[in-house]
Amino acid sequence: MISMGSESTGLEFAVRSLRETKGMSRRELACAVGISESYLKKIENRHRNPRLERYQKIMEVLDADIAIRNSDGTVKGECAARAHKVFLDSTEKQAVFLIQVLGFMAKSIKAVK
C-alpha cells in the first residue's frame, strides 16, 4: 500500500473536476464506486486520503487514468511506474508469473554492465 500522508496529491481536485465535467453527482459516483456520498465528499475536500486502490476505482468509474511517477524523473523511476501499472492490471496468476520473470531477470542482470 502506498501511503499518501496528509499532503495534497492533486487527486482530490482531479476527482471533483472529472466528476463535474462528466455531469455526475457525488451520489452517482459514490454509488458506482461503492462508497458513501459523505466519504466521497471528504475525499474531494481533503479530509480523507483513501488508499491508492480506492482512487484507482474512482478513476476507473470516471474513465480516467491515474499515473504514479517517480519525482526524480529517472529512467528507473519511469520503469518502476510502468511496472506498477502492469502489476495492478494483472490477475493474481499473472502477477505470480511476473514475479517469477523478475526473479529470473534479477539473477541474469549481473551480466549487463
XYZ file of C-alpha atoms in Angstrom:
113
model
C 0.000 0.000 0.000
C 1.214 3.494 -0.794
C 0.646 5.969 1.985
C -0.016 9.451 0.728
C 0.063 11.108 4.146
C -1.727 14.354 4.792
C -0.236 16.340 1.935
C -2.249 17.107 -1.176
C -1.767 14.681 -4.031
C -3.813 16.686 -6.503
C -6.023 13.657 -6.932
C -8.824 15.121 -4.858
C -9.050 18.044 -7.271
C -8.993 15.689 -10.249
C -11.823 13.625 -8.765
C -14.085 16.633 -8.307
C -13.188 18.157 -11.667
C -13.698 14.922 -13.619
C -16.935 14.171 -11.785
C -18.315 17.621 -12.541
C -17.109 17.504 -16.166
C -18.908 14.194 -16.648
C -22.041 15.685 -15.084
C -22.097 13.142 -12.267
C -23.416 13.924 -8.834
C -21.448 12.854 -5.784
C -24.183 10.346 -5.068
C -23.888 8.771 -8.541
C -20.112 8.470 -8.345
C -20.149 7.196 -4.773
C -22.715 4.537 -5.670
C -20.738 3.429 -8.734
C -17.528 3.189 -6.697
C -19.180 1.504 -3.711
C -18.541 4.183 -1.094
C -20.791 6.589 0.764
C -21.528 10.023 -0.585
C -20.158 11.584 2.607
C -16.874 9.660 2.219
C -16.519 10.907 -1.374
C -17.154 14.464 -0.159
C -14.390 14.034 2.423
C -12.033 12.809 -0.310
C -12.827 15.788 -2.513
C -12.329 18.188 0.401
C -9.021 16.625 1.552
C -10.454 15.362 4.825
C -9.715 11.747 3.844
C -6.816 10.191 1.956
C -8.033 6.819 0.757
C -5.763 4.033 -0.352
C -4.459 4.125 -3.887
C -6.752 1.261 -4.873
C -9.776 3.407 -3.988
C -8.504 6.260 -6.162
C -7.979 3.762 -8.974
C -11.584 2.574 -8.696
C -12.826 6.174 -8.725
C -10.742 6.952 -11.807
C -11.948 3.767 -13.492
C -15.576 4.818 -12.985
C -14.720 8.301 -14.280
C -12.997 6.688 -17.287
C -9.717 8.415 -16.478
C -6.163 7.205 -15.995
C -4.104 7.661 -12.878
C -0.334 7.793 -13.243
C 2.234 7.490 -10.496
C 5.585 8.925 -11.383
C 8.904 8.962 -9.634
C 9.564 12.566 -8.680
C 13.179 12.455 -9.823
C 12.196 11.707 -13.452
C 14.812 8.980 -13.901
C 14.554 6.053 -16.277
C 14.401 3.755 -13.243
C 11.506 5.768 -11.862
C 9.608 5.576 -15.134
C 10.253 1.827 -15.335
C 9.004 1.371 -11.783
C 5.830 3.326 -12.563
C 5.179 1.249 -15.686
C 5.836 -1.997 -13.816
C 3.462 -0.858 -11.083
C 0.700 -0.325 -13.648
C 1.344 -3.730 -15.234
C 1.054 -5.419 -11.840
C -2.127 -3.552 -10.932
C -3.711 -4.504 -14.258
C -2.792 -8.189 -13.911
C -4.665 -11.066 -12.354
C -3.221 -12.813 -9.302
C -1.972 -15.654 -11.501
C -0.346 -13.201 -13.927
C 1.281 -11.343 -11.019
C 2.835 -14.585 -9.763
C 4.228 -15.221 -13.246
C 5.582 -11.651 -13.442
C 7.361 -12.099 -10.105
C 8.965 -15.293 -11.407
C 10.124 -13.446 -14.552
C 11.536 -10.603 -12.455
C 13.359 -13.109 -10.250
C 14.964 -14.700 -13.302
C 15.888 -11.277 -14.677
C 17.407 -10.228 -11.346
C 19.708 -13.249 -11.441
C 20.694 -12.520 -15.054
C 21.144 -8.750 -14.765
C 24.634 -9.027 -13.306
C 25.841 -9.838 -16.820
C 24.641 -6.402 -18.019
C 27.134 -3.636 -17.370
